[in-house]
Each structure stands twice: as structure tokens, then as C-alpha cells.
Tab-separated table of C-alpha atoms in Angstrom:
chain	number	residue	atom	x	y	z
A	2	MET	CA	119.509	82.294	90.166
A	3	SER	CA	118.975	84.746	86.825
A	4	GLY	CA	117.345	87.785	87.059
A	5	ILE	CA	114.039	88.042	85.866
A	6	THR	CA	112.815	90.040	82.887
A	7	PRO	CA	111.378	93.345	83.634
A	8	SER	CA	107.907	94.350	83.121
A	9	GLN	CA	106.825	97.434	80.607
A	10	THR	CA	103.472	98.572	79.523
A	11	VAL	CA	101.094	97.058	77.622
A	12	GLY	CA	100.874	100.219	75.710
A	13	PRO	CA	97.422	101.838	74.224
A	14	TYR	CA	97.979	99.112	70.773
A	15	PHE	CA	97.577	95.657	72.036
A	16	ALA	CA	93.993	94.953	71.133
A	17	TYR	CA	94.958	93.712	67.772
A	18	CYS	CA	97.088	91.039	68.940
A	19	LEU	CA	95.781	90.288	72.527
A	20	THR	CA	91.790	91.049	72.309
A	21	PRO	CA	92.054	90.921	68.503
A	22	SER	CA	87.665	90.908	68.303
A	23	ARG	CA	88.079	93.806	65.879
A	24	TYR	CA	91.197	92.772	63.863
A	25	PRO	CA	91.796	89.732	61.506
A	26	LEU	CA	94.153	87.792	64.284
A	27	HIS	CA	91.890	84.930	65.187
A	28	GLU	CA	91.060	84.703	69.140
A	29	ILE	CA	92.199	82.667	71.704
A	30	PHE	CA	90.772	83.926	75.101
A	31	SER	CA	87.510	85.178	75.224
A	32	THR	CA	85.550	87.116	77.593
A	33	ASP	CA	83.018	83.963	78.034
A	34	LEU	CA	84.811	81.376	80.029
A	35	THR	CA	82.197	78.780	79.911
A	36	VAL	CA	82.174	76.144	77.634
A	37	PRO	CA	79.688	73.254	76.446
A	38	GLY	CA	78.790	70.994	79.556
A	39	VAL	CA	80.742	72.893	82.269
A	40	GLU	CA	79.423	72.350	85.623
A	41	GLY	CA	78.546	75.157	87.950
A	42	GLU	CA	76.782	78.100	88.188
A	43	ARG	CA	76.799	80.241	85.475
A	44	ILE	CA	77.216	83.854	86.206
A	45	THR	CA	78.269	87.608	85.171
A	46	LEU	CA	80.922	89.902	86.169
A	47	THR	CA	80.904	93.175	85.052
A	48	GLY	CA	82.361	96.661	86.509
A	49	ARG	CA	84.143	99.514	85.012
A	50	VAL	CA	88.274	100.637	85.361
A	51	PHE	CA	88.665	104.379	86.791
A	52	ASP	CA	92.222	106.173	86.680
A	53	GLY	CA	92.435	108.752	89.533
A	54	ASN	CA	90.545	111.630	87.872
A	55	GLY	CA	87.315	109.431	88.187
A	56	ASP	CA	87.672	108.803	84.280
A	57	GLY	CA	86.555	105.180	82.857
A	58	ILE	CA	90.070	103.832	81.277
A	59	SER	CA	89.190	103.156	77.460
A	60	ASP	CA	92.293	101.041	77.057
A	61	ALA	CA	92.298	98.525	79.679
A	62	MET	CA	93.099	95.144	79.874
A	63	VAL	CA	91.115	92.923	82.741
A	64	GLU	CA	92.489	89.449	82.958
A	65	ILE	CA	90.805	86.491	85.543
A	66	TRP	CA	92.026	83.358	86.383
A	67	GLN	CA	89.647	80.890	88.527
A	68	ALA	CA	89.252	77.521	89.571
A	69	ASP	CA	86.421	75.681	88.488
A	70	ALA	CA	82.706	74.882	90.360
A	71	LYS	CA	84.658	71.901	92.153
A	72	GLY	CA	87.644	74.255	93.123
A	73	GLY	CA	90.113	72.050	90.378
A	74	PHE	CA	92.292	74.129	88.263
A	75	ASP	CA	92.815	73.114	84.737
A	76	HIS	CA	96.012	71.344	84.726
A	77	GLY	CA	98.074	73.720	86.373
A	78	SER	CA	101.269	72.645	87.312
A	79	LEU	CA	100.582	72.246	90.649
A	80	SER	CA	97.650	71.011	90.873
A	81	ASN	CA	96.420	67.450	91.183
A	82	THR	CA	92.335	67.971	91.000
A	83	LYS	CA	91.848	67.875	87.026
A	84	SER	CA	89.203	70.368	85.915
A	85	ASN	CA	85.831	69.528	84.457
A	86	SER	CA	84.941	69.437	81.104
A	87	GLY	CA	87.571	71.439	79.436
A	88	PHE	CA	86.844	74.625	81.511
A	89	LYS	CA	90.285	76.965	81.573
A	90	GLY	CA	89.414	79.319	84.054
A	91	PHE	CA	90.847	82.409	82.408
A	92	GLY	CA	89.570	84.956	80.516
A	93	ARG	CA	90.706	87.906	79.002
A	94	ALA	CA	88.598	91.540	78.366
A	95	GLU	CA	89.612	94.705	76.861
A	96	THR	CA	87.776	97.643	78.435
A	97	THR	CA	85.042	99.630	76.146
A	98	ALA	CA	85.054	103.600	75.940
A	99	ASP	CA	83.809	103.783	78.887
A	100	GLY	CA	86.296	101.640	81.126
A	101	THR	CA	83.928	98.861	81.088
A	102	TYR	CA	84.632	94.949	81.185
A	103	SER	CA	82.382	91.848	81.476
A	104	PHE	CA	83.019	88.565	81.906
A	105	THR	CA	80.482	85.058	81.455
A	106	THR	CA	81.668	82.354	83.629
A	107	VAL	CA	80.681	79.965	86.463
A	108	LYS	CA	81.223	80.284	90.166
A	109	PRO	CA	84.389	79.126	91.396
A	110	GLY	CA	84.706	76.526	94.014
A	111	ARG	CA	86.866	76.736	97.188
A	112	VAL	CA	90.725	76.478	96.825
A	113	PRO	CA	93.082	75.421	99.753
A	114	GLY	CA	94.223	78.272	101.137
A	115	PRO	CA	98.115	78.551	102.785
A	116	ASP	CA	97.218	76.676	106.121
A	117	GLY	CA	95.180	74.161	104.181
A	118	LYS	CA	91.761	75.390	105.307
A	119	LEU	CA	89.672	76.299	102.397
A	120	GLN	CA	89.261	79.921	100.913
A	121	ALA	CA	86.224	81.218	100.005
A	122	PRO	CA	85.424	81.392	96.190
A	123	HIS	CA	87.564	84.232	94.431
A	124	LEU	CA	88.860	85.100	91.135
A	125	ALA	CA	92.381	86.373	90.652
A	126	VAL	CA	92.338	89.232	88.858
A	127	THR	CA	94.800	91.202	86.912
A	128	VAL	CA	95.032	94.575	85.407
A	129	PHE	CA	97.207	96.077	82.703
A	130	SER	CA	97.195	99.311	81.003
A	131	ARG	CA	98.879	102.311	79.350
A	132	GLY	CA	100.744	104.063	81.977
A	133	MET	CA	101.214	100.905	84.150
A	134	LEU	CA	104.861	99.537	83.650
A	135	THR	CA	103.967	96.621	86.124
A	136	HIS	CA	100.433	94.859	85.620
A	137	LEU	CA	98.019	95.145	89.085
A	138	PHE	CA	97.190	92.438	90.891
A	139	THR	CA	94.137	91.962	92.604
A	140	ARG	CA	91.438	89.184	93.593
A	141	PHE	CA	87.201	89.533	93.286
A	142	TYR	CA	85.098	87.849	95.829
A	143	PHE	CA	81.513	87.607	95.910
A	144	ASP	CA	78.841	89.546	98.452
A	145	ASP	CA	76.746	86.217	98.801
A	146	GLU	CA	79.329	83.637	100.114
A	147	ALA	CA	79.141	83.642	103.898
A	148	SER	CA	82.570	81.859	103.614
A	149	ASN	CA	84.021	85.316	103.055
A	150	ALA	CA	84.085	85.550	106.925
A	151	GLU	CA	86.947	83.346	107.043
A	152	ASP	CA	88.839	83.742	103.963
A	153	PRO	CA	92.509	84.125	105.264
A	154	ILE	CA	93.216	86.643	102.070
A	155	LEU	CA	90.536	88.942	102.933
A	156	ASN	CA	91.072	88.657	106.603
A	157	LEU	CA	94.674	90.317	105.555
A	158	VAL	CA	92.660	93.449	104.175
A	159	PRO	CA	91.943	96.498	106.350
A	160	GLN	CA	88.174	95.977	107.424
A	161	ASP	CA	87.288	99.018	106.196
A	162	ARG	CA	88.881	98.210	102.258
A	163	ARG	CA	87.537	94.914	101.818
A	164	ALA	CA	84.155	95.746	100.166
A	165	THR	CA	86.546	97.078	97.475
A	166	ILE	CA	87.173	93.452	96.284
A	167	ILE	CA	83.623	92.015	97.045
A	168	ALA	CA	81.670	91.820	94.178
A	169	LYS	CA	77.902	93.234	94.703
A	170	SER	CA	75.251	90.740	93.877
A	171	VAL	CA	72.624	92.498	90.864
A	172	LYS	CA	68.614	92.076	90.260
A	173	GLY	CA	67.963	90.787	87.555
A	174	GLN	CA	68.143	87.994	84.889
A	175	GLY	CA	70.408	85.018	85.824
A	176	LYS	CA	73.282	85.615	88.407
A	177	ALA	CA	75.309	88.571	87.886
A	178	TYR	CA	77.324	90.465	89.902
A	179	TYR	CA	79.446	93.807	89.742
A	180	LEU	CA	82.433	95.342	90.836
A	181	ASP	CA	83.945	98.207	90.018
A	182	ILE	CA	87.986	98.979	89.729
A	183	ARG	CA	89.232	101.793	91.293
A	184	ILE	CA	92.967	102.377	90.506
A	185	GLN	CA	93.275	105.599	92.730
A	186	GLY	CA	91.194	107.534	95.466
A	187	GLY	CA	89.293	107.087	98.330
A	188	ASP	CA	87.736	103.980	97.468
A	189	GLU	CA	90.968	102.604	96.013
A	190	THR	CA	90.615	98.767	94.897
A	191	VAL	CA	92.581	96.349	97.311
A	192	PHE	CA	96.073	95.841	95.347
A	193	PHE	CA	98.012	92.874	96.329
A	194	GLU	CA	101.781	92.322	95.812
A	195	ALA	CA	102.611	88.729	95.622
B	26	MET	CA	107.676	74.175	98.355
B	27	PRO	CA	109.439	77.255	97.684
B	28	LEU	CA	108.236	77.474	94.033
B	29	ILE	CA	108.448	81.442	93.935
B	30	TYR	CA	111.693	83.201	94.785
B	31	PRO	CA	110.893	85.916	97.380
B	32	LYS	CA	109.382	89.348	95.971
B	33	GLU	CA	113.196	90.761	96.335
B	34	SER	CA	113.145	89.012	92.925
B	35	PHE	CA	110.953	91.099	90.731
B	36	THR	CA	111.426	94.096	93.073
B	37	GLU	CA	114.804	94.361	91.736
B	38	ALA	CA	113.451	93.933	88.267
B	39	HIS	CA	110.186	95.800	87.489
B	40	PRO	CA	109.682	99.469	87.285
B	41	LYS	CA	107.588	101.037	89.955
B	42	TYR	CA	103.919	102.098	89.475
B	43	ASP	CA	104.919	105.353	90.333
B	44	SER	CA	107.099	106.248	87.424
B	45	PRO	CA	106.828	110.268	87.345
B	46	THR	CA	109.016	110.404	84.102
B	47	TYR	CA	105.830	108.543	82.326
B	48	LYS	CA	103.613	110.482	82.943
B	49	SER	CA	100.712	108.405	82.312
B	50	THR	CA	101.469	106.713	85.371
B	51	GLY	CA	100.594	109.610	87.601
B	52	LEU	CA	96.537	108.961	87.914
B	53	ARG	CA	97.095	105.290	86.934
B	54	HIS	CA	99.069	103.885	90.045
B	55	PRO	CA	97.672	102.626	93.422
B	56	LYS	CA	98.413	105.292	96.376
B	57	LYS	CA	97.346	103.338	98.963
B	58	PRO	CA	99.969	100.473	100.332
B	59	LEU	CA	99.792	97.069	98.766
B	60	ILE	CA	98.917	94.291	101.018
B	61	ILE	CA	101.097	90.900	100.699
B	62	LEU	CA	99.443	88.242	99.372
B	63	PRO	CA	100.199	84.844	100.471
B	64	HIS	CA	100.742	82.185	97.721
B	65	THR	CA	97.969	79.804	97.350
B	66	MET	CA	96.895	76.943	94.972
B	67	THR	CA	94.909	79.960	93.132
B	68	GLU	CA	98.742	82.127	92.546
B	69	LEU	CA	100.377	79.049	92.150
B	70	ASN	CA	98.355	77.840	89.072
B	71	GLY	CA	97.915	79.141	86.024
B	72	PRO	CA	96.723	78.855	82.694
B	73	VAL	CA	98.477	76.674	80.032
B	74	TYR	CA	97.968	77.336	76.461
B	75	GLY	CA	100.125	75.697	73.739
B	76	HIS	CA	100.279	74.721	70.217
B	77	GLU	CA	96.928	73.846	70.127
B	78	VAL	CA	95.924	77.722	69.925
B	79	LEU	CA	98.593	78.350	67.269
B	80	GLN	CA	97.559	79.211	63.031
B	81	GLU	CA	100.092	78.244	60.257
B	82	THR	CA	101.583	82.053	60.195
B	83	ASP	CA	101.232	82.729	63.371
B	84	ASN	CA	105.329	82.651	63.674
B	85	ASP	CA	106.197	84.747	60.841
B	86	LEU	CA	104.012	88.406	60.562
B	87	THR	CA	105.715	88.478	57.091
B	88	ARG	CA	103.439	85.869	55.728
B	89	GLN	CA	100.232	86.934	56.942
B	90	HIS	CA	99.037	88.662	53.366
B	91	ALA	CA	99.277	88.368	50.200
B	92	GLY	CA	102.705	90.316	49.383
B	93	GLU	CA	105.832	90.993	51.521
B	94	PRO	CA	106.233	93.538	53.659
B	95	GLN	CA	108.372	96.645	53.652
B	96	GLY	CA	111.164	97.224	55.810
B	97	GLU	CA	114.014	94.759	57.137
B	98	ARG	CA	113.042	91.249	57.648
B	99	ILE	CA	114.481	89.857	60.952
B	100	ILE	CA	114.560	86.781	62.985
B	101	VAL	CA	114.000	86.502	66.537
B	102	GLN	CA	114.753	83.534	68.777
B	103	GLY	CA	116.014	82.538	72.348
B	104	ARG	CA	114.642	80.769	74.893
B	105	VAL	CA	112.348	81.251	77.973
B	106	LEU	CA	113.726	80.315	81.224
B	107	ASP	CA	112.585	80.510	85.180
B	108	GLU	CA	114.815	81.959	87.854
B	109	ASP	CA	116.525	78.898	88.115
B	110	GLY	CA	117.718	78.705	84.689
B	111	ARG	CA	115.941	76.151	83.726
B	112	PRO	CA	113.538	75.681	80.198
B	113	VAL	CA	109.573	76.702	80.368
B	114	PRO	CA	108.553	74.325	77.856
B	115	ASN	CA	105.465	74.923	75.793
B	116	THR	CA	104.507	78.179	77.151
B	117	LEU	CA	102.504	80.901	74.713
B	118	ILE	CA	104.246	83.865	73.379
B	119	GLU	CA	101.919	86.529	72.138
B	120	ILE	CA	103.966	89.260	69.755
B	121	TRP	CA	102.843	93.047	68.836
B	122	GLN	CA	104.455	95.539	67.227
B	123	ALA	CA	104.781	98.606	64.707
B	124	ASN	CA	105.351	98.570	61.059
B	125	ALA	CA	108.803	99.228	59.514
B	126	ALA	CA	107.698	103.244	59.798
B	127	GLY	CA	106.567	103.059	63.097
B	128	ARG	CA	103.197	102.975	62.818
B	129	TYR	CA	100.263	100.246	64.468
B	130	VAL	CA	97.429	99.002	62.965
B	131	HIS	CA	95.785	99.830	66.154
B	132	VAL	CA	92.519	102.291	65.449
B	133	VAL	CA	93.571	104.836	67.732
B	134	ASP	CA	97.394	105.193	66.320
B	135	ASP	CA	96.990	108.679	64.488
B	136	HIS	CA	101.154	109.027	63.556
B	137	PRO	CA	101.060	110.282	60.081
B	138	ALA	CA	103.344	107.281	59.028
B	139	PRO	CA	102.220	104.623	56.159
B	140	LEU	CA	100.372	101.513	56.965
B	141	ASP	CA	101.779	98.893	55.434
B	142	PRO	CA	98.820	96.743	53.611
B	143	ASN	CA	101.123	93.386	53.930
B	144	PHE	CA	101.641	93.875	57.829
B	145	SER	CA	99.503	93.731	60.631
B	146	GLY	CA	102.299	93.192	63.045
B	147	ALA	CA	100.556	90.585	65.552
B	148	GLY	CA	102.115	86.875	66.103
B	149	ARG	CA	102.396	84.183	68.569
B	150	VAL	CA	104.639	81.411	69.076
B	151	VAL	CA	104.715	78.711	71.752
B	152	THR	CA	108.324	77.412	73.627
B	153	ASP	CA	109.525	73.994	72.428
B	154	GLU	CA	110.136	70.895	75.160
B	155	ASN	CA	113.594	73.143	75.355
B	156	GLY	CA	112.075	76.210	76.132
B	157	ARG	CA	112.750	77.871	72.395
B	158	TYR	CA	110.874	79.917	70.504
B	159	ARG	CA	111.592	81.878	67.087
B	160	PHE	CA	109.552	84.354	64.856
B	161	THR	CA	110.258	86.030	61.848
B	162	SER	CA	108.865	89.674	61.496
B	163	ILE	CA	110.311	92.899	59.910
B	164	LYS	CA	111.979	95.419	62.430
B	165	PRO	CA	109.626	97.551	64.080
B	166	GLY	CA	110.206	101.466	63.704
B	167	PRO	CA	111.016	103.821	66.330
B	168	TYR	CA	107.580	106.481	66.680
B	169	PRO	CA	106.737	109.841	68.387
B	170	TRP	CA	104.125	109.547	71.645
B	171	ARG	CA	103.019	112.724	73.563
B	172	ASN	CA	104.796	112.151	77.128
B	173	HIS	CA	107.110	115.315	76.824
B	174	HIS	CA	108.807	117.518	74.316
B	175	ASN	CA	110.157	115.614	71.018
B	176	ALA	CA	109.332	112.195	72.546
B	177	TRP	CA	110.257	109.177	70.564
B	178	ARG	CA	109.951	105.054	71.573
B	179	PRO	CA	112.955	102.856	70.677
B	180	ALA	CA	112.170	100.491	68.463
B	181	HIS	CA	110.574	97.616	70.321
B	182	ILE	CA	108.493	94.132	70.197
B	183	HIS	CA	105.491	93.952	72.451
B	184	LEU	CA	105.615	90.362	74.297
B	185	SER	CA	103.098	88.601	76.276
B	186	LEU	CA	103.778	85.606	78.410
B	187	PHE	CA	102.360	82.983	81.180
B	188	GLY	CA	104.998	80.598	81.872
B	189	HIS	CA	104.502	78.236	85.153
B	190	SER	CA	101.857	80.323	87.526
B	191	PHE	CA	99.765	83.193	87.609
B	192	LEU	CA	102.762	84.648	89.429
B	193	SER	CA	104.967	84.424	86.335
B	194	ARG	CA	102.958	86.221	83.620
B	195	LEU	CA	104.517	89.225	81.813
B	196	VAL	CA	104.072	91.576	79.500
B	197	THR	CA	107.097	92.875	78.245
B	198	GLN	CA	108.853	95.099	75.564
B	199	MET	CA	111.980	93.841	73.529
B	200	TYR	CA	114.550	96.313	72.167
B	201	PHE	CA	117.545	96.134	69.720
B	202	GLU	CA	120.898	96.447	70.981
B	203	GLY	CA	122.276	99.874	69.969
B	204	ASP	CA	119.788	102.320	69.679
B	205	PRO	CA	120.242	105.911	70.024
B	206	LEU	CA	116.950	106.410	71.670
B	207	PHE	CA	117.610	104.446	74.838
B	208	PRO	CA	118.785	107.574	77.176
B	209	TYR	CA	115.582	109.532	75.854
B	210	ASP	CA	113.472	107.001	76.918
B	211	PRO	CA	111.111	106.826	80.111
B	212	ILE	CA	109.656	103.417	80.047
B	213	PHE	CA	112.916	101.962	79.607
B	214	ASN	CA	114.802	104.201	81.860
B	215	GLU	CA	112.203	103.452	84.702
B	216	VAL	CA	113.623	100.118	84.747
B	217	PRO	CA	115.991	99.807	87.641
B	218	GLU	CA	119.497	100.263	85.722
B	219	GLN	CA	120.945	96.988	86.979
B	220	ALA	CA	118.202	95.089	84.901
B	221	ARG	CA	117.795	97.411	81.744
B	222	HIS	CA	120.175	95.596	79.684
B	223	ARG	CA	117.796	92.166	80.120
B	224	LEU	CA	115.151	94.263	77.542
B	225	ILE	CA	117.820	94.348	75.065
B	226	SER	CA	118.018	91.983	71.985
B	227	LYS	CA	121.428	91.129	71.008
B	228	PHE	CA	122.400	90.707	67.149
B	229	ASP	CA	123.057	87.447	66.062
B	230	LEU	CA	125.003	86.437	63.075
B	231	ASP	CA	124.586	82.738	63.889
B	232	VAL	CA	121.036	83.552	63.910
B	233	THR	CA	121.311	85.854	60.361
B	234	GLU	CA	120.353	83.534	57.542
B	235	PRO	CA	122.364	84.294	54.078
B	236	GLU	CA	120.440	86.793	52.141
B	237	TRP	CA	117.564	86.369	53.568
B	238	ALA	CA	117.318	87.871	57.492
B	239	LEU	CA	119.087	89.439	60.299
B	240	GLY	CA	119.150	87.407	63.269
B	241	TYR	CA	118.592	88.507	66.978
B	242	THR	CA	118.644	86.562	70.116
B	243	PHE	CA	116.300	87.358	73.278
B	244	ASP	CA	116.149	85.454	76.171
B	245	ILE	CA	113.370	85.883	78.965
B	246	VAL	CA	113.517	84.793	82.299
B	247	LEU	CA	110.217	84.282	84.228
B	248	ARG	CA	109.563	84.701	87.989
B	249	GLY	CA	109.701	81.548	89.789
B	250	ARG	CA	110.635	77.815	88.883
B	251	ASN	CA	110.001	74.917	87.742
B	252	ALA	CA	107.378	72.663	90.065
B	253	THR	CA	107.940	69.028	90.024
B	254	PRO	CA	104.401	67.992	89.105
B	255	MET	CA	102.666	65.932	91.643
B	256	GLU	CA	101.126	62.274	91.062
B	257	SER	CA	98.417	61.847	91.954
């Protein structure tokens, strides 16, 4: 067993490679995960990333990873349930000047948990920025899912902190959710060690 | 099915979130305890991106413009491995760096060093079936930052990798053997001492091409091990 390569900060200057929409490099990843013909309920997910002063972090990168609407993953190394219609399930967003991130995707289906019981629909979320030597790892759930109550991971989180990782439905056109990521503070987002 | 080694395998390697000598971590580290997350299908799978996403000059940062960039041409090669030392094939590596003068093309870099019209400093490469990768670039220059008085970053190339699962996701920086700035750099020194050497590429005469470019070797080890694919 050899030692893994240490993490280093993404730094302030990643955008021209990792999120190059304003630069010449062609884009691989997008904030829109949907593909033509993808099954499932189309949703948007938006929020802001805040530092310990409550200021929006303008140079963060947020990545999401999720199952498709049926709970399958795109040819993951463990998965034998293939995703439908070429849905990759991975998205990447650079935050804007006020720390806003935004994704368009489909609501994920339910995926088996550690004991084989189904988890509530969720996204795996990573946060990278200057000032983080190792990325942060969290999850987003959805406030209109009754299965949250029985989710084995959510139940590991103290009750009074669960709301920090449950995206709230927003009234308006289409199905929209909102969730801020707070790196520090009274309503600090729950981060995981995996 | 122990596909990921216990957390000791990364706590001994990665810097802490709260790393006081690197000032920007002050307002950007969680203060509440992290919750230990059992590994589910979500964490043990991960996005797969391979050769299909590459364009022709992605792996040669010296050929992306009309002319040759300024600076010392280099070849960087190595292998991407898992914790058992087995190759990680067909995995995407994203690459970004400053130019030879220590200037990034990013719009917020205001270091008064020249931009190079023939160098953007962004590239990508995908490992082959043996986990090998290779790209051509220019040796980046050191550059000043405002962490403390007279602070300079050692020359480095940023690398971003995916690996087998969402847990093997890694963003790191590759340094160059013998850099005199190592003792003064908080970002490098906040890495646990026993793991720092893993961030330093080695000059390699076998990779060096006569009358063309210096060669450096840098192997990258990602968290976890190669799962045997399940048959459906």
C-alpha cells in the first residue's frame, strides 16, 4: 500500500482550465447536467457559498455527483445499473462575484445505503476554493421527500443541523431548489469525512 | 467489499482544513465536527471521463497558439496509481499553471509580470491502459502572493484528477525538485512532513529529449483501490 498524493488548494486561478466558459479552452463540464431525452424531473438548484464573515466566496468551485432518476450511475466502477440516455450525473460550477452557484439537472432516484435500504434522493457535493487545502465534502437532500425521515446518512446528522443540507423548494417557474453553503457560523453546513 | 482504505490513509497525507500559516484558511474551514460518512454507492461510484473529451493540443501546452511560448520547455510524465500500486487507466487529468514569468492568464491575477501571447497554461491528458500520462509544457515561474511579507510560491503545476470513485477525487500541485522556496511556502508545508516529498517531481534524464526538452517524472497515488467490476 503506497501513500496517497496530498491534496493542495485549487487556488484562485483555476477557472481558465476547470470552468473555462470565459476562456479559450473547450468546456468538458457544465452546470447543466441534462442531456436530450433524459428521464426524470428537471430541476434547478441554486445557492451561495459563504465564508466565516458571511461574505460570498467569489472564487469557489462546486461539484455535484448524482444518480439518474432511476437511481443508476453512469458506468461507475461499482455500478451494474447503467444510467439512462447518456446522463453523466456530474456537474461543475464556478461561483459568481457574490458566491452564487447554480445547476440544472434531474431529481436523482433512490440509491441503496450501507445496509441495503434505500437512501433518500441526494447529491454528493464537493466544494473547492482558495483557502481550502483539501476540498470539502457534503450532500444535498430535498425538502419535499418523505424518505428523508428514514435516510441512514441524514439520521447520522444531529437533528438541529439537518436543515443545512436539505435544499428548499422555491415557488416559481418549474421545479427549483435553493441551498446555501456556509463554511462557518451558527448555521454552518454539515460537512462529512468520508 | 473493502474498496476504500480507512480514513487514516488520507489523514496522514492531506493538510488540515484549519492551517494557520496559510491565512486564507481562517474563514474557509469548518469549525464544527465533520460527520463520518459510511460509503454508499454514491461515494463508491464516480464520474468517468476519458479520451473522448480531449482535443488535439490539450496535452501540449506549447502548441496551443501560433508561436512558441517563452521559457524552458518541459515534458512531465508519470503514472496514476491506486493505493495498492495498481494503475488507474483512462482517467482524466486537468492541468493549469503560470507561464515562465510567473503570471497566470486568469483575469484576477495582477502580478506585474508579462503575459505570453503564446501560452495559456491550461491543458488535459488522459492516462493510458497502464495508468501512464505525459504532457508537454513550459516550466512555470515562481510568483508572489500576499499571505505574508515577501511571500513567493514555489514553481508548481496544478493537477485535478477523478480516479475510480467520488472519494478518489483529488486536486493537487506538482512541484520541482530542489526549489529554494520550499522552506518558506505554507501551502507546501501544511502537508504532513512524511507526505511532502510525494508532491515533488524528479528530474529524469530518461524522459529528457535531446536538444528539445527537460523531462520530469511525477507519479500520483489516488485514494482507494481498483474495484473488480461486477458482472450484471
